[in-house]
Amino acid sequence: MNIQAWTLVIVGLTFALYIGIAIWTRARSTGEFYVAGTGVPPLANGMATAADWMSAASFLGMAGIISFAGYDGSVYLMGWTGGYVLLALLLAPYLRKFGKFTVPDFVGDRYYSQTARIVAVVCAIFVSFTYVAGQMRGVGVVFSRFLEVPVESGVLIGMGLVFFYAVLGGMKGITYTQVAQYCVLIFAFMVPAIFISILLTGNPIPQIGFGGELAGELGERVAAGERVTLLDKLDGLHEELGFAPYTDGRKGLLDIFCITLALMVGTAGLPHVIIRFYTVPRVRDARSSAGWALLFIAILYTTAPAVAAFARTNLLDATRDAVYDPARAAEGDSVVPEWFRTWENTGLIAWLDKNGDGRIQYTGGTAFTTADGKNKPVYLTPPTDPAGRGVHGERLLLLGDDGVMPVEEARNELFIDRDIMVLANPEIAGLPAWVIGLVAAGGLAAALSTAAGLLLVVSTAISHDLLKRAIRPGISERQELLAARISAAVAVVFAGYLGINPPDYVAAIVAFAFGLAASSFFPAIFLGIFSKRANREGVIAGMVCGLLFTTVYIIGFKFLGWSKESWLFGISPEGIGSIGMLVNFGVAIVVSAVTPPPPPEIQALVEEIRVPRGAGEAHEISA
Amino acid sequence: MDPDARSDVNGSPPAGPGADPEPGGAATTSRELYWRANLRWVVGLLVLWFLVSFGAGILFAPELNEHRLPGSGFKVGFWFAQQGSIFSFVLIVFVYVRVMNRLDRHFGVDEKRPRSGGSPGAEGEAE
């Protein structure tokens, strides 16, 4: 069977599995729809949380980002795992004890204020939608790359599937589908990683091979007779080719610090992650499932930087002065590997032979840019058209104002899309076709599980926080469940629309989502648990100030084109959420101190959530 | 890390016997001791959390990169940033889980029954 047939079979089987699980775990009450009836065992919840958290970006994008950023990529590794420590130690057990359904529930009840609830609802919906657009796009991209259907059809298929199990199964359906999706995605990530590790270092454990010496089939060729560690070789190649060193940073220390902190605190404040800790039976299960979630995430997050270094080493070695056309290669010349041509056809690699020598020069600097300053290839013709091929058989680029302009100062001739690092791994390692099908299924599992979790937050925010708790408190449980299903359905359609017509600032907006979560939810929830003195006035003022500060900074520098020179203390917009958080904390503490303390029953509530005993089910309706 | 939390323990009075669902005044003090022990552990573990990530992985990474992790090719700062911090995070959370389960039992605030067939806990929810 060829790659496409394998992909179809494996993706088809996993989809059938998800649908089967969805039918088996249909939600019958709002409690099951919102929080899976609080009956999820901690280990299963850990897996579901891990799948919920690890998106298409983690699965496909992260190794690629680290591969190109080296040490600077560590902000994502530490930021997206360290947040779980904050979540486990500071938020999860207490929110489980509190025992309602959503984050706005906590904010609204703890601060005895509908205004606070509405602010939280708006933030939750906004944060979730910014995220979900990228996920639906991810589903479409995976479909188009592996099954050669248009991105739009891919998005529609993904929408159909998520629609089916999110609308039908609610949190219960989503949770058990996510458990299956975690298994699929981690298997799909680890298999190629282990094989590449063996090929380059002779060690089957990527985390150890990462620090080991080059050995094995491919490794010995890269080392060329030397005894050298992979990382030293990589730093050496970087220096030789004019890239910044792989294991050292280029960003400012304070900026790295702030970005990491913003990502950590943002992670701990993301509603679709927090909501998962409402689904377990007991407070102690909330703690341990945070541990399991982090362990399951850590498996991928410690493998990804190893894969990044392997792929980078291999890429630099395979393309160094390689001759493009095998027919023109002399004895002893290296020739570009076959996968290079495959990915050139999909538009993820582009080569502009600036000096006309027929060899790849891949060095520091940008090879070419489009008229509006983007580093994206514009090809002359589709890959099937022989008229668009150059003398060596490469895909020609459209030159000029509508296409790309070569950057003359740089020797670099190559454009490589970052996503290729994970996608091309199986081919680089010469793995059989079914592994490539597996990677496709893994990417889809990662994107779908995250999309479903986010859509649930949106639907819960609308049917529960807005309709039930704010607009029409009198509706029956059946009506509320129907409203939840309808809003889930509407949210799926809207997310699909965003996936088909993505706003071109999706990447920038992710920084926004984390900044918002860090500067709004985290301080509000933290103070709600650890300070009995924090009151309505303080927290609303804090959230509003934190949000305003972060929003203005990000919009100014990301969308209005303010100059980088005026960055506050050299902190980039990605990291400004940490300052926004401090602003929120500061304002909330000061305003709380000068306004009346919360009423006694709220102080008693805070006392109550601090001890585990007496955690009931998250059923306010039946209570 | 959280001056507010600490001042809370030392400064504000307990909610009073009326707010305490458990009968008897002894439970209040015991709960306060439990909370204080909890905060001590949380602060200690967060210091560790800070040291392995922001400390070893970022602030002191340039100095630590002068050294190699024994038996491997990793520069120490780089290793902490891309591997060590993450391993430590997992350990920190599992240590916290163990410690808190012990504290819960020690102070008698653990959840007794695993799950009582659908009915909410005996004390109900504080509204």
XYZ file of C-alpha atoms in Angstrom:
750
model
C 0.000 0.000 0.000
C 1.192 3.520 -0.682
C 1.338 6.460 1.725
C -2.091 7.797 0.807
C -3.818 4.458 1.216
C -2.184 3.909 4.598
C -3.117 7.423 5.701
C -6.723 6.892 4.662
C -6.936 3.573 6.490
C -5.322 4.792 9.726
C -7.170 8.120 9.817
C -10.432 6.298 8.989
C -9.905 3.779 11.796
C -9.152 6.474 14.382
C -12.211 8.473 13.311
C -14.408 5.391 13.626
C -12.985 4.898 17.125
C -13.806 8.484 18.142
C -17.354 8.186 16.830
C -17.840 4.863 18.615
C -16.698 6.396 21.889
C -18.984 9.396 21.369
C -22.054 7.176 20.956
C -21.090 5.069 23.959
C -20.590 8.100 26.254
C -23.567 10.314 25.344
C -24.309 13.011 27.916
C -27.750 12.792 29.529
C -27.668 15.725 31.982
C -26.099 19.168 32.198
C -23.712 17.739 34.815
C -22.529 15.159 32.300
C -22.453 17.683 29.490
C -20.422 20.287 31.416
C -18.173 18.225 33.700
C -18.753 14.565 32.744
C -20.770 14.022 35.960
C -17.494 14.470 37.947
C -16.863 10.750 37.422
C -13.613 10.764 35.463
C -10.756 8.772 37.064
C -7.615 10.921 37.593
C -5.410 8.928 35.216
C -7.969 9.224 32.414
C -8.445 12.903 33.210
C -4.680 13.367 33.038
C -4.634 11.874 29.541
C -7.645 13.892 28.450
C -6.068 17.076 29.812
C -2.835 16.315 27.979
C -4.692 15.793 24.683
C -6.830 18.845 25.340
C -3.704 20.909 25.944
C -1.465 19.617 23.171
C -2.770 21.174 19.998
C -1.764 20.914 16.383
C 0.824 23.555 17.260
C 2.437 21.348 19.917
C 2.363 18.278 17.732
C 3.406 19.722 14.391
C 4.787 23.149 15.133
C 6.785 23.079 18.344
C 9.664 20.830 17.324
C 9.953 22.957 14.194
C 10.051 26.218 16.139
C 12.744 24.888 18.476
C 14.646 23.484 15.531
C 14.963 26.973 14.100
C 15.186 28.939 17.368
C 17.488 26.615 19.350
C 17.831 27.719 22.961
C 15.298 30.528 22.503
C 12.646 27.881 21.800
C 12.953 26.816 25.440
C 10.420 29.488 26.433
C 7.668 27.294 24.972
C 8.960 24.116 26.593
C 9.207 25.629 30.070
C 6.234 27.948 29.682
C 3.761 25.321 28.535
C 4.753 22.777 31.187
C 5.641 24.991 34.169
C 2.109 26.382 34.145
C 0.867 22.992 35.326
C 2.872 23.361 38.540
C 1.001 26.611 39.243
C -2.248 24.953 38.282
C -1.686 21.921 40.522
C -0.398 23.819 43.547
C -2.429 27.007 43.432
C -5.689 26.488 41.562
C -6.918 23.011 40.650
C -7.687 21.444 44.062
C -9.498 24.545 45.326
C -11.556 24.995 42.180
C -12.584 21.334 42.386
C -13.648 21.862 45.987
C -15.611 24.920 44.940
C -17.335 22.506 42.583
C -19.330 24.458 40.037
C -18.976 24.112 36.302
C -16.919 26.958 34.893
C -14.333 29.646 35.551
C -16.898 32.477 35.310
C -18.920 30.519 37.920
C -16.062 30.879 40.363
C -15.311 34.491 39.552
C -19.004 35.469 39.693
C -19.765 33.622 42.950
C -16.551 34.358 44.814
C -16.777 38.067 44.004
C -20.581 38.180 44.448
C -20.925 40.172 41.263
C -22.649 39.746 37.898
C -20.227 42.301 36.421
C -17.266 40.100 37.350
C -19.080 37.097 35.886
C -19.743 38.871 32.586
C -16.125 40.102 32.322
C -14.996 36.505 32.857
C -17.463 35.132 30.294
C -16.331 37.570 27.638
C -12.659 36.725 28.315
C -13.363 32.983 28.245
C -15.188 33.185 24.924
C -12.579 35.423 23.345
C -9.613 33.341 24.511
C -11.249 30.134 23.344
C -12.207 31.409 19.914
C -8.755 32.789 19.182
C -7.435 29.350 19.905
C -10.011 27.284 18.108
C -9.592 29.083 14.785
C -6.027 27.824 14.630
C -7.089 24.272 15.455
C -9.673 24.001 12.691
C -7.116 25.395 10.290
C -4.699 22.731 11.530
C -7.192 19.976 10.757
C -7.609 21.331 7.238
C -3.848 21.602 6.693
C -3.197 18.025 7.797
C -5.920 16.754 5.489
C -4.621 18.725 2.546
C -1.026 17.603 3.028
C -1.603 13.930 3.537
C -4.746 13.221 1.567
C -4.452 15.920 -1.077
C -7.924 17.328 -0.525
C -8.405 21.119 -0.412
C -7.906 22.735 3.009
C -11.585 23.787 2.977
C -12.879 20.220 2.625
C -10.509 19.155 5.393
C -11.953 21.798 7.712
C -15.483 20.630 6.839
C -14.657 17.000 7.643
C -13.087 18.065 10.957
C -16.133 20.204 11.742
C -18.441 17.277 11.075
C -16.537 15.028 13.434
C -16.225 17.551 16.270
C -19.886 18.483 15.781
C -20.842 14.864 16.223
C -19.048 14.102 19.433
C -18.999 17.519 21.113
C -22.684 18.239 20.518
C -23.776 14.713 21.370
C -21.395 13.773 24.118
C -20.535 17.083 25.787
C -17.717 16.886 28.300
C -18.255 13.160 28.832
C -17.922 12.332 25.146
C -15.020 14.733 24.741
C -13.141 13.337 27.734
C -13.134 9.728 26.597
C -12.434 10.671 22.982
C -9.502 12.724 24.236
C -8.128 9.707 26.104
C -8.106 7.798 22.809
C -6.677 10.818 20.999
C -3.840 11.102 23.499
C -2.862 7.485 22.848
C -2.931 8.029 19.090
C -0.952 11.252 19.178
C 1.768 10.167 21.602
C 2.311 6.899 19.706
C 2.477 8.818 16.437
C 4.980 11.278 17.893
C 7.229 8.748 19.605
C 7.630 6.149 16.838
C 9.474 8.401 14.372
C 11.353 10.093 17.238
C 12.721 6.781 18.499
C 13.778 5.667 15.017
C 15.512 8.967 14.287
C 17.289 8.787 17.612
C 18.589 5.324 16.753
C 19.675 6.460 13.297
C 21.606 9.478 14.551
C 22.886 8.441 17.962
C 22.366 4.690 18.252
C 20.251 5.271 21.366
C 16.530 4.416 21.295
C 15.625 6.969 23.995
C 15.482 10.414 22.343
C 16.039 12.270 25.646
C 19.360 10.457 26.117
C 20.401 10.367 22.477
C 19.909 14.173 22.487
C 22.971 14.528 24.746
C 24.920 11.631 23.284
C 27.584 11.214 20.634
C 26.775 10.850 16.982
C 26.599 7.165 16.152
C 24.383 4.865 14.157
C 23.782 4.662 10.432
C 23.149 8.339 9.733
C 25.101 9.685 12.701
C 28.406 8.215 11.610
C 28.067 9.795 8.206
C 27.290 13.207 9.748
C 30.224 12.905 12.160
C 32.533 11.933 9.276
C 34.878 9.843 11.386
C 35.000 12.247 14.355
C 33.925 11.372 17.893
C 31.669 14.303 18.582
C 28.434 14.854 20.464
C 25.335 15.723 18.512
C 24.992 19.147 20.143
C 28.637 20.085 19.560
C 28.324 19.056 15.936
C 25.153 21.107 15.640
C 26.779 24.187 17.178
C 29.738 23.634 14.859
C 27.526 23.434 11.773
C 25.672 26.555 12.864
C 28.911 28.491 13.234
C 30.261 27.242 9.917
C 27.086 28.189 8.046
C 26.598 31.567 9.692
C 23.653 30.805 11.972
C 23.573 31.897 15.618
C 24.713 29.084 17.973
C 22.026 26.503 18.693
C 22.550 26.113 22.432
C 22.834 29.841 23.265
C 20.168 32.508 23.352
C 19.749 35.555 21.170
C 16.793 37.195 22.902
C 17.316 39.422 25.931
C 17.384 37.739 29.318
C 14.490 39.782 30.695
C 12.434 39.140 27.565
C 12.980 35.359 27.810
C 12.068 35.570 31.493
C 8.849 37.493 30.844
C 7.730 35.353 27.902
C 8.240 32.175 29.934
C 6.337 33.636 32.878
C 3.477 34.873 30.685
C 3.140 31.456 29.052
C 3.212 29.679 32.422
C 0.671 31.928 34.078
C -1.406 32.028 30.898
C -1.449 28.218 30.806
C -2.663 28.111 34.388
C -5.385 30.627 33.521
C -6.753 29.090 30.325
C -10.417 28.172 30.852
C -10.360 24.982 28.771
C -7.542 23.599 30.916
C -9.024 24.676 34.250
C -12.438 23.226 33.427
C -10.903 19.748 33.142
C -10.210 19.710 36.877
C -13.917 20.017 37.636
C -14.498 16.579 36.106
C -12.806 14.356 38.714
C -14.621 12.888 41.749
C -12.491 14.312 44.572
C -10.099 17.125 45.487
C -7.211 14.679 45.812
C -8.025 13.446 42.305
C -7.748 17.012 41.020
C -4.219 17.181 42.435
C -3.098 13.837 41.109
C -4.690 14.302 37.701
C -2.685 17.514 37.329
C 0.395 15.380 37.999
C -0.654 12.777 35.440
C -1.480 15.444 32.889
C 1.939 17.003 33.327
C 3.656 13.614 33.043
C 1.805 12.814 29.816
C 2.608 16.255 28.436
C 6.240 15.947 29.533
C 6.683 12.801 27.432
C 6.045 14.838 24.295
C 7.648 18.042 25.549
C 10.976 16.430 26.421
C 11.014 14.477 23.147
C 10.255 17.515 20.992
C 13.558 19.357 21.648
C 15.452 16.130 20.924
C 13.570 15.715 17.654
C 14.266 19.372 16.893
C 18.017 18.903 17.306
C 18.037 15.628 15.353
C 16.065 17.088 12.488
C 18.184 20.235 12.423
C 21.460 18.315 12.338
C 20.171 16.076 9.612
C 18.769 18.962 7.607
C 22.008 20.962 7.721
C 24.046 17.915 6.831
C 21.768 16.744 4.034
C 21.566 20.125 2.314
C 25.149 21.327 2.760
C 26.407 22.085 -0.747
C 24.179 19.299 -2.006
C 23.646 19.044 -5.770
C 19.967 19.314 -6.673
C 19.995 17.260 -9.866
C 21.340 13.718 -9.300
C 22.240 13.495 -13.031
C 24.723 16.372 -12.673
C 26.396 15.143 -9.507
C 30.044 14.191 -9.842
C 31.713 11.388 -7.899
C 31.734 12.212 -4.164
C 29.159 15.012 -4.391
C 26.266 14.917 -1.975
C 22.839 15.004 -3.579
C 19.658 16.388 -1.987
C 17.606 13.577 -0.462
C 14.347 12.439 -2.004
C 12.159 13.982 0.731
C 13.493 17.390 -0.270
C 11.696 17.126 -3.619
C 8.531 15.710 -2.028
C 8.169 18.689 0.291
C 9.127 21.133 -2.415
C 6.070 19.859 -4.302
C 3.840 20.602 -1.302
C 5.225 24.124 -1.073
C 7.088 23.748 2.221
C 10.548 24.005 0.672
C 11.710 26.459 -1.949
C 15.120 26.810 -3.519
C 16.291 29.861 -5.448
C 19.632 29.091 -7.095
C 21.048 32.606 -6.713
C 24.605 31.839 -7.820
C 23.553 29.339 -10.488
C 25.885 26.562 -9.353
C 23.135 23.923 -9.031
C 24.031 23.362 -5.382
C 22.027 24.243 -2.280
C 23.489 27.011 -0.167
C 21.709 27.028 3.189
C 23.162 29.683 5.486
C 22.050 32.357 7.921
C 19.870 35.129 6.518
C 16.689 35.182 4.473
C 16.844 33.877 0.904
C 14.020 35.988 -0.483
C 11.018 38.027 0.594
C 7.699 38.956 -0.922
C 6.838 42.576 -1.677
C 5.058 42.948 1.678
C 8.091 41.660 3.536
C 6.949 38.088 4.186
C 9.309 35.138 3.870
C 7.001 32.865 1.849
C 7.591 31.259 -1.519
C 5.437 32.148 -4.537
C 5.824 29.491 -7.215
C 5.564 30.089 -10.939
C 3.169 27.182 -11.581
C 1.555 24.264 -9.718
C 3.943 21.341 -9.048
C 2.497 19.166 -11.818
C 3.302 21.665 -14.587
C 6.690 20.897 -16.222
C 6.869 24.481 -17.539
C 7.487 25.669 -13.983
C 10.694 23.665 -13.591
C 14.176 25.123 -13.766
C 17.287 23.689 -15.429
C 17.947 21.383 -12.490
C 14.339 20.298 -12.167
C 13.596 22.568 -9.216
C 10.297 24.428 -8.832
C 10.817 27.943 -10.115
C 9.708 30.928 -8.079
C 7.778 33.844 -9.484
C 10.138 36.808 -9.331
C 9.064 40.422 -9.118
C 6.497 42.520 -7.297
C 3.760 39.880 -7.358
C 6.162 37.138 -6.360
C 9.379 37.148 -4.400
C 12.528 39.254 -4.516
C 15.912 37.682 -3.778
C 17.754 39.154 -0.805
C 21.128 39.875 -2.400
C 23.110 40.393 0.808
C 22.429 36.843 2.000
C 24.102 33.790 0.498
C 21.178 31.709 1.663
C 19.153 30.132 -1.162
C 16.692 28.053 0.807
C 13.274 28.547 2.323
C 12.133 25.841 4.725
C 8.765 25.856 6.460
C 9.111 25.040 10.161
C 6.299 22.483 10.095
C 8.414 20.225 7.959
C 10.509 19.063 10.904
C 7.846 16.753 12.287
C 6.098 16.019 8.993
C 9.226 14.944 7.177
C 10.734 12.966 10.030
C 9.403 9.553 8.954
C 10.777 10.072 5.468
C 14.112 11.372 6.751
C 14.408 8.264 8.867
C 13.345 6.080 5.939
C 10.384 4.669 7.847
C 7.635 2.638 6.154
C 4.547 4.294 4.685
C 2.256 3.374 7.582
C 4.301 5.577 9.950
C 3.531 8.595 7.777
C -0.157 7.699 7.967
C 0.255 7.491 11.727
C 1.770 10.975 11.927
C -1.202 12.320 9.969
C -3.611 10.624 12.385
C -1.602 12.002 15.326
C -1.729 15.552 14.010
C -5.476 15.258 13.501
C -5.955 13.808 16.993
C -4.021 16.728 18.499
C -6.012 19.351 16.592
C -9.433 17.741 17.089
C -9.037 17.109 20.815
C -8.037 20.704 21.486
C -10.788 22.094 19.264
C -13.433 20.016 21.051
C -12.259 21.137 24.503
C -12.341 24.784 23.455
C -15.759 24.503 21.848
C -17.121 23.060 25.054
C -15.880 26.112 26.979
C -17.613 28.404 24.506
C -20.887 26.479 24.664
C -20.769 26.280 28.474
C -20.029 29.978 28.730
C -23.085 30.771 26.626
C -25.645 28.271 27.951
C -24.557 28.176 31.594
C -22.789 31.419 32.478
C -24.813 33.753 30.305
C -28.222 32.098 29.935
C -28.649 30.171 33.185
C -26.682 32.320 35.608
C -27.276 35.779 34.183
C -30.183 36.137 31.737
C -32.825 33.481 32.477
C -32.145 31.693 35.774
C -35.558 29.977 35.608
C -34.908 27.608 32.708
C -35.163 23.871 33.308
C -32.262 21.471 33.070
C -33.601 20.063 29.792
C -33.811 23.530 28.285
C -30.308 24.327 29.487
C -28.942 21.100 27.988
C -30.630 21.939 24.685
C -29.163 25.447 24.826
C -25.726 23.949 25.510
C -26.051 21.684 22.454
C -27.264 24.505 20.239
C -24.465 26.831 21.321
C -21.910 24.028 20.805
C -23.303 23.568 17.289
C -23.174 27.295 16.532
C -19.646 27.486 17.934
C -18.498 24.598 15.697
C -19.886 26.327 12.616
C -18.286 29.634 13.575
C -14.938 27.947 14.290
C -15.132 26.184 10.930
C -15.763 29.508 9.230
C -12.660 30.950 10.913
C -10.717 27.863 9.843
C -11.714 28.289 6.195
C -11.265 32.073 6.187
C -8.477 32.523 8.717
C -7.763 36.078 9.768
C -4.119 36.567 8.780
C -3.153 37.503 12.316
C -3.831 34.066 13.833
C -0.242 33.627 14.974
C -0.136 37.044 16.603
C -3.421 36.426 18.314
C -2.104 33.409 20.225
C 0.161 35.734 22.197
C -3.008 37.656 22.899
C -4.831 34.600 24.273
C -2.046 33.863 26.745
C -1.604 37.517 27.655
C -5.314 37.832 28.365
C -5.473 34.644 30.426
C -2.391 35.691 32.400
C -3.553 39.238 33.068
C -7.202 38.454 33.830
C -8.067 34.979 35.138
C -4.969 33.901 37.015
C -4.788 36.810 39.499
C -8.561 36.797 40.019
C -8.687 33.087 40.853
C -5.460 33.123 42.879
C -6.632 36.005 45.081
C -10.061 34.418 45.368
C -8.479 31.401 47.061
C -5.499 32.773 48.946
C -6.894 36.061 50.203
C -10.103 36.422 52.136
C -9.701 40.156 51.905
C -9.850 40.329 48.091
C -13.238 41.808 47.246
C -15.459 42.602 44.300
C -14.213 46.146 43.789
C -10.559 45.134 43.913
C -10.763 42.203 41.563
C -12.922 43.910 38.957
C -10.574 46.913 38.973
C -7.588 44.553 38.769
C -8.984 42.536 35.866
C -9.960 45.642 33.933
C -6.559 47.341 34.454
C -4.586 44.169 33.668
C -6.646 43.534 30.537
C -6.465 47.117 29.320
C -2.720 47.328 29.826
C -2.044 44.023 28.048
C -4.514 44.713 25.243
C -3.170 48.162 24.468
C 0.430 46.913 24.476
C -0.250 43.928 22.222
C -2.513 45.799 19.806
C -0.049 48.680 19.635
C 3.016 46.605 18.861
C 1.404 43.767 16.905
C -1.237 45.528 14.840
C -0.570 49.273 14.848
C 3.117 48.887 14.079
C 4.604 50.768 17.007
C 8.387 50.678 16.911
C 10.287 47.915 18.655
C 12.545 50.621 20.133
C 9.815 51.651 22.560
C 9.254 48.191 24.067
C 8.879 48.567 27.826
C 12.211 47.369 29.297
C 12.756 45.464 26.034
C 9.839 43.131 26.720
C 8.162 41.805 23.583
C 4.341 41.665 23.262
C 4.525 37.874 23.840
C 5.876 38.479 27.322
C 3.826 41.494 28.353
C 1.161 39.302 29.971
C 3.505 38.905 32.958
C 3.552 42.657 33.516
C -0.216 42.742 32.955
C -0.519 40.128 35.679
C 1.529 42.260 38.090
C -0.629 45.288 37.255
C -3.734 43.206 37.974
C -2.347 41.947 41.290
C -1.197 45.410 42.371
C -4.472 47.166 41.551
C -6.582 44.375 43.049
C -4.674 44.349 46.353
C -4.637 48.135 46.755
C -8.293 48.645 45.810
C -9.383 45.734 48.026
C -7.542 47.266 50.967
C -9.364 50.590 50.749
C -12.875 49.217 50.100
C -15.112 47.179 52.448
C -14.171 43.498 52.948
C -16.292 40.779 51.314
C -19.466 39.746 53.209
C -19.053 37.051 55.913
C -20.653 34.292 53.832
C -18.046 34.827 51.103
C -15.243 34.635 53.672
C -16.792 31.404 54.912
C -16.851 30.134 51.323
C -13.111 30.829 51.030
C -12.500 28.953 54.309
C -14.528 26.096 52.915
C -12.694 25.690 49.589
C -9.363 25.535 51.398
C -10.068 22.104 52.891
C -10.806 19.030 50.799
C -13.446 17.449 53.057
C -16.982 17.755 51.802
C -16.373 18.084 48.081
C -19.635 17.113 46.473
C -20.526 16.672 42.875
C -20.600 19.724 40.681
C -24.389 19.691 40.647
C -25.865 22.917 41.758
C -29.204 22.114 40.180
C -29.970 19.004 42.174
C -28.485 20.388 45.388
C 5.928 34.678 46.065
C 2.616 35.509 47.734
C 2.879 38.063 50.490
C -0.846 38.454 50.417
C -1.421 34.846 51.341
C 1.006 35.044 54.230
C -0.462 38.230 55.671
C -3.818 36.544 55.392
C -2.760 33.705 57.676
C -1.151 35.958 60.242
C -3.506 38.890 60.032
C -7.143 38.072 59.478
C -9.085 36.294 62.214
C -10.666 32.892 61.548
C -14.158 33.089 60.137
C -15.561 32.252 63.565
C -17.328 29.185 64.871
C -20.568 30.154 63.153
C -19.011 29.785 59.708
C -17.444 26.460 60.509
C -19.586 23.526 59.418
C -17.782 21.164 61.836
C -19.054 21.412 65.397
C -16.621 22.511 68.103
C -13.887 25.158 68.137
C -10.993 22.678 67.854
C -11.641 22.196 64.152
C -10.963 25.875 63.459
C -7.466 25.821 64.895
C -6.725 22.520 63.251
C -7.875 23.932 59.932
C -5.714 26.964 60.397
C -2.701 24.785 61.150
C -3.528 22.703 58.083
C -3.680 25.802 55.923
C -0.387 27.090 57.298
C 1.366 23.753 56.670
C -0.106 23.726 53.160
C 1.223 27.232 52.445
C 4.695 26.314 53.712
C 4.872 23.366 51.329
C 3.474 25.349 48.414
C 5.976 28.169 48.919
C 8.858 25.688 49.261
C 7.897 23.780 46.135
C 7.386 26.996 44.177
C 10.891 28.125 45.151
C 12.136 24.873 43.623
C 9.929 25.447 40.578
C 11.484 28.870 40.154
C 15.049 27.651 40.612
C 14.928 24.868 38.015
C 13.260 26.984 35.325
C 13.854 30.704 35.740
C 17.052 30.121 37.730
C 18.995 27.334 36.059
C 17.243 27.550 32.694
C 17.318 31.330 32.171
C 19.044 33.624 34.679
C 22.106 31.481 35.390
C 22.072 29.588 32.095
C 25.041 31.496 30.606
C 27.257 30.581 33.597
C 25.958 27.011 33.831
C 26.606 26.539 30.121
C 30.336 26.626 30.892
C 29.875 23.161 32.389
C 28.745 19.855 30.954
C 26.226 17.521 32.507
C 28.338 14.540 33.592
C 28.330 11.683 31.105
C 26.639 13.606 28.289
C 27.152 16.385 25.792
C 24.590 18.689 27.385
C 25.618 22.154 28.532
C 24.025 22.403 31.979
C 21.986 25.580 31.401
C 20.707 24.353 28.051
C 19.767 20.992 29.579
C 17.766 22.649 32.341
C 15.980 24.839 29.817
C 14.988 22.016 27.450
C 14.854 18.888 29.637
C 15.691 19.235 33.338
C 13.096 21.847 34.219
C 10.317 19.703 32.750
C 11.422 16.552 34.614
C 11.578 18.617 37.805
C 8.070 20.019 37.264
C 6.652 16.495 37.107
C 8.488 15.544 40.303
C 7.358 18.699 42.100
C 3.689 18.016 41.361
C 3.889 14.385 42.460
C 5.710 15.371 45.676
C 2.936 17.896 46.301
C 0.276 15.219 45.738
C 1.921 12.886 48.282
C 2.526 15.590 50.872
C -1.009 16.953 50.629
C -2.604 13.532 50.924
C -0.579 13.023 54.110
C -1.484 16.468 55.448
C -5.176 15.882 54.680
C -5.171 12.705 56.748
C -3.034 14.170 59.518
C -5.364 17.110 60.051
C -8.485 15.036 59.483
C -9.715 17.004 56.479
C -9.432 14.236 53.891
C -12.385 13.054 51.862
C -13.615 9.884 53.513
C -15.768 8.149 50.981
C -14.498 7.752 47.443
C -17.832 8.677 45.911
C -21.306 8.350 47.318
C -23.610 7.137 44.541
C -24.549 10.530 43.144
C -25.656 12.460 46.225
C -23.668 15.563 47.141
C -21.306 15.482 50.123
C -22.747 15.454 53.621
C -22.022 19.110 54.313
C -23.408 20.192 50.964
C -21.972 23.189 49.224
C -21.231 26.465 50.871
C -23.355 29.024 49.118
